[in-house]
Amino acid sequence: MIKSNLANSEKYNHHIVETIKDAENIYVTDYTNHNQANKIKDNNPIKVSKEEPKDIKAFHILNSNKLPLDYVIFDDNSFVDSDNNKSKHCEACIFPDKNEENIWILFIEIKYSKNTSFNSRKASEAKKQLTQTWQHYYDANIITKANRAYCVISLPEQEVPFPNFRLPQNEIDDLKESSNILLRYTNTIKIKDSYKLQL
């Protein structure tokens, strides 16, 4: 239903849905900082791939059942209001390629930093990006609260558990109770089926 809801949405039908099949492993990366440091021009720095990248660390999705998946990569023009204001957003969302109402959706925000002293600020910033993206899709009826939303913050250059990277537990609990959002910090996630991820 998510794919068809996007296609039928007046607001977000410009979001490009791509499908990935026969993939036991999926890697999501953000090359923005990497490209800037290496003076590489690339208008599409967010990548979703079956191949593990050799030049950058990635957020890793384990998909042992090879569930077909749809994904949308967001950019600065993904969420623009009537006054041309651009909203904060996460890197991408991924969901099962299945026409059902209660499938899960995964929102991913990746932060590249080896400096753990910035982690507390990055946690708060990433949470805002993830929840704002969820809110845009929820307000536009792309998803409902029947779609369990996994909002994941990944720091691929750091080991889990990330040092100094905590949000108040009551905020995490409130998101789950009010919006069916599970907020987690990890570099790897496992797909169980179309209705559940293993964190």
Coordinates of C-alpha atoms in Angstrom, one line a residue:
M1 CA 0.0 0.0 0.0
I2 CA 2.9 2.4 0.7
K3 CA 4.1 2.2 -2.9
S4 CA 0.6 2.8 -4.4
N5 CA -0.1 5.6 -1.8
L6 CA 3.0 7.4 -3.0
A7 CA 2.0 7.0 -6.7
N8 CA -1.4 8.4 -5.9
S9 CA -0.3 11.2 -3.7
E10 CA -0.5 14.7 -5.2
K11 CA 2.1 15.9 -2.7
Y12 CA 4.7 13.1 -3.0
N13 CA 4.1 11.4 -6.3
H14 CA 7.5 12.9 -7.3
H15 CA 9.2 10.6 -4.9
I16 CA 10.9 7.9 -6.9
V17 CA 10.3 4.3 -5.7
E18 CA 12.9 1.8 -6.7
T19 CA 12.8 -1.9 -6.1
I20 CA 15.6 -4.2 -5.0
K21 CA 15.2 -8.0 -5.4
D22 CA 17.1 -11.2 -4.6
A23 CA 19.3 -9.4 -2.1
E24 CA 20.5 -11.1 1.0
N25 CA 22.5 -8.0 2.0
I26 CA 21.6 -4.4 1.4
Y27 CA 24.0 -1.5 2.1
V28 CA 22.9 2.1 2.6
T29 CA 25.5 4.9 2.4
D30 CA 25.7 8.7 2.4
Y31 CA 28.7 9.9 0.3
T32 CA 28.1 13.6 0.9
N33 CA 31.1 14.2 3.2
H34 CA 33.2 11.6 1.4
N35 CA 32.6 13.4 -2.0
Q36 CA 33.3 16.8 -0.6
A37 CA 36.6 15.6 1.0
N38 CA 37.6 14.0 -2.3
K39 CA 36.2 16.8 -4.6
I40 CA 33.8 14.4 -6.3
K41 CA 30.7 15.8 -8.0
D42 CA 27.7 13.6 -7.4
N43 CA 24.1 14.8 -7.3
N44 CA 22.9 11.6 -5.8
P45 CA 25.2 10.9 -2.7
I46 CA 22.8 8.5 -1.0
K47 CA 23.2 4.9 -2.3
V48 CA 21.3 1.7 -1.8
S49 CA 23.2 -1.3 -3.1
K50 CA 23.5 -5.1 -2.9
E51 CA 27.3 -4.7 -3.0
E52 CA 29.2 -3.8 0.1
P53 CA 31.1 -0.6 -0.7
K54 CA 34.9 -0.7 -0.4
D55 CA 35.5 3.1 0.0
I56 CA 33.0 3.9 2.8
K57 CA 31.3 2.2 5.7
A58 CA 27.6 1.5 5.4
F59 CA 24.4 0.8 7.3
H60 CA 23.8 -3.0 6.7
I61 CA 20.4 -4.7 6.2
L62 CA 20.3 -8.5 6.5
N63 CA 17.6 -9.9 4.3
S64 CA 18.2 -13.7 4.4
N65 CA 14.7 -14.5 3.0
K66 CA 15.5 -12.2 0.0
L67 CA 12.3 -10.3 0.6
P68 CA 11.7 -7.9 -2.4
L69 CA 12.0 -4.3 -1.1
D70 CA 11.0 -0.8 -2.3
Y71 CA 13.0 2.2 -1.3
V72 CA 12.9 6.0 -1.7
I73 CA 16.0 8.1 -1.5
F74 CA 15.4 11.6 -0.2
D75 CA 17.0 14.9 -1.3
D76 CA 16.7 18.6 -0.6
N77 CA 13.6 18.8 -2.9
S78 CA 11.7 15.9 -1.3
F79 CA 9.8 17.9 1.2
V80 CA 9.1 21.5 0.2
D81 CA 6.1 23.4 1.4
S82 CA 3.9 26.0 -0.4
D83 CA 6.3 28.8 0.6
N84 CA 9.2 26.9 -0.9
N85 CA 10.7 26.1 2.5
K86 CA 12.7 22.9 2.6
S87 CA 12.2 20.6 5.5
K88 CA 14.7 18.4 7.3
H89 CA 14.5 14.8 6.4
C90 CA 16.4 11.5 6.8
E91 CA 18.5 9.7 4.1
A92 CA 16.0 7.2 2.8
C93 CA 13.1 4.9 3.6
I94 CA 12.7 1.2 2.8
F95 CA 9.6 -1.0 2.9
P96 CA 8.4 -4.4 1.6
D97 CA 7.3 -4.6 -2.0
K98 CA 3.9 -5.8 -0.9
N99 CA 0.4 -4.3 -1.4
E100 CA -0.7 -4.6 2.2
E101 CA -1.7 -2.0 4.8
N102 CA 0.2 -3.1 7.8
I103 CA 3.8 -3.7 6.5
W104 CA 6.7 -2.1 8.2
I105 CA 8.6 1.0 7.0
L106 CA 12.2 1.7 7.9
F107 CA 13.5 5.3 8.0
I108 CA 17.3 5.6 8.0
E109 CA 19.6 8.5 9.1
I110 CA 23.3 8.0 8.8
K111 CA 25.9 10.2 10.6
Y112 CA 29.6 9.8 9.7
S113 CA 31.9 10.8 12.6
K114 CA 34.6 9.1 14.5
N115 CA 34.5 11.8 17.2
T116 CA 32.3 10.5 20.0
S117 CA 32.2 13.9 21.7
F118 CA 29.6 15.1 19.1
N119 CA 27.3 12.1 19.6
S120 CA 24.8 13.6 22.0
R121 CA 24.1 16.5 19.6
K122 CA 24.0 14.1 16.6
A123 CA 21.4 11.9 18.4
S124 CA 19.0 14.8 18.9
E125 CA 19.5 16.1 15.4
A126 CA 19.0 12.6 13.8
K127 CA 15.8 12.0 15.9
K128 CA 14.4 15.2 14.5
Q129 CA 15.2 14.3 10.9
L130 CA 13.7 10.9 11.3
T131 CA 10.5 11.9 13.0
Q132 CA 9.9 14.8 10.7
T133 CA 10.2 12.5 7.7
W134 CA 7.7 10.1 9.3
Q135 CA 5.4 13.0 10.0
H136 CA 5.4 14.1 6.4
Y137 CA 4.4 10.7 5.2
Y138 CA 1.8 10.3 8.0
D139 CA 0.2 13.6 7.4
A140 CA -0.1 12.8 3.6
N141 CA -1.7 9.4 4.4
I142 CA 1.3 7.6 2.8
I143 CA 1.5 5.6 6.0
T144 CA -0.7 5.1 9.0
K145 CA 0.0 4.0 12.6
A146 CA -0.7 0.4 11.4
N147 CA 2.6 0.6 9.7
R148 CA 5.2 0.0 12.4
A149 CA 7.9 2.6 11.7
Y150 CA 11.5 1.7 12.5
C151 CA 13.5 4.9 12.8
V152 CA 17.2 4.0 12.8
I153 CA 20.2 6.2 13.5
S154 CA 23.4 4.7 12.2
L155 CA 27.0 5.8 12.9
P156 CA 28.9 3.4 10.6
E157 CA 32.4 4.6 11.7
Q158 CA 31.7 3.8 15.3
E159 CA 31.1 0.5 17.2
V160 CA 27.7 -0.3 18.8
P161 CA 26.8 0.7 21.4
F162 CA 27.7 4.3 20.4
P163 CA 29.4 6.2 23.2
N164 CA 27.5 9.3 24.5
F165 CA 24.7 8.6 22.2
R166 CA 21.5 8.5 24.2
L167 CA 18.0 10.1 24.1
P168 CA 15.8 10.2 27.1
Q169 CA 14.0 6.9 27.5
N170 CA 10.6 8.7 28.0
E171 CA 11.0 10.2 24.5
I172 CA 11.6 6.8 23.0
D173 CA 8.6 5.3 24.9
D174 CA 6.4 8.2 23.8
L175 CA 7.2 7.7 20.2
K176 CA 6.3 4.0 20.4
E177 CA 3.1 4.6 22.3
S178 CA 1.8 7.6 20.3
S179 CA 3.0 6.8 16.8
N180 CA 4.1 3.1 16.6
I181 CA 7.7 4.3 16.0
L182 CA 10.6 2.3 17.3
L183 CA 13.7 4.5 17.5
R184 CA 17.0 2.6 17.6
Y185 CA 20.8 3.3 17.3
T186 CA 22.5 0.6 15.3
N187 CA 24.6 -0.2 12.2
T188 CA 22.8 -3.4 11.3
I189 CA 19.2 -4.6 11.1
K190 CA 17.7 -7.9 10.2
I191 CA 14.5 -8.4 8.2
K192 CA 12.3 -11.1 9.7
D193 CA 9.3 -10.8 7.3
S194 CA 7.0 -8.1 5.9
Y195 CA 5.7 -7.2 9.3
K196 CA 8.7 -7.2 11.6
L197 CA 12.4 -6.3 11.8
Q198 CA 14.9 -7.6 14.3
L199 CA 16.9 -4.9 16.0

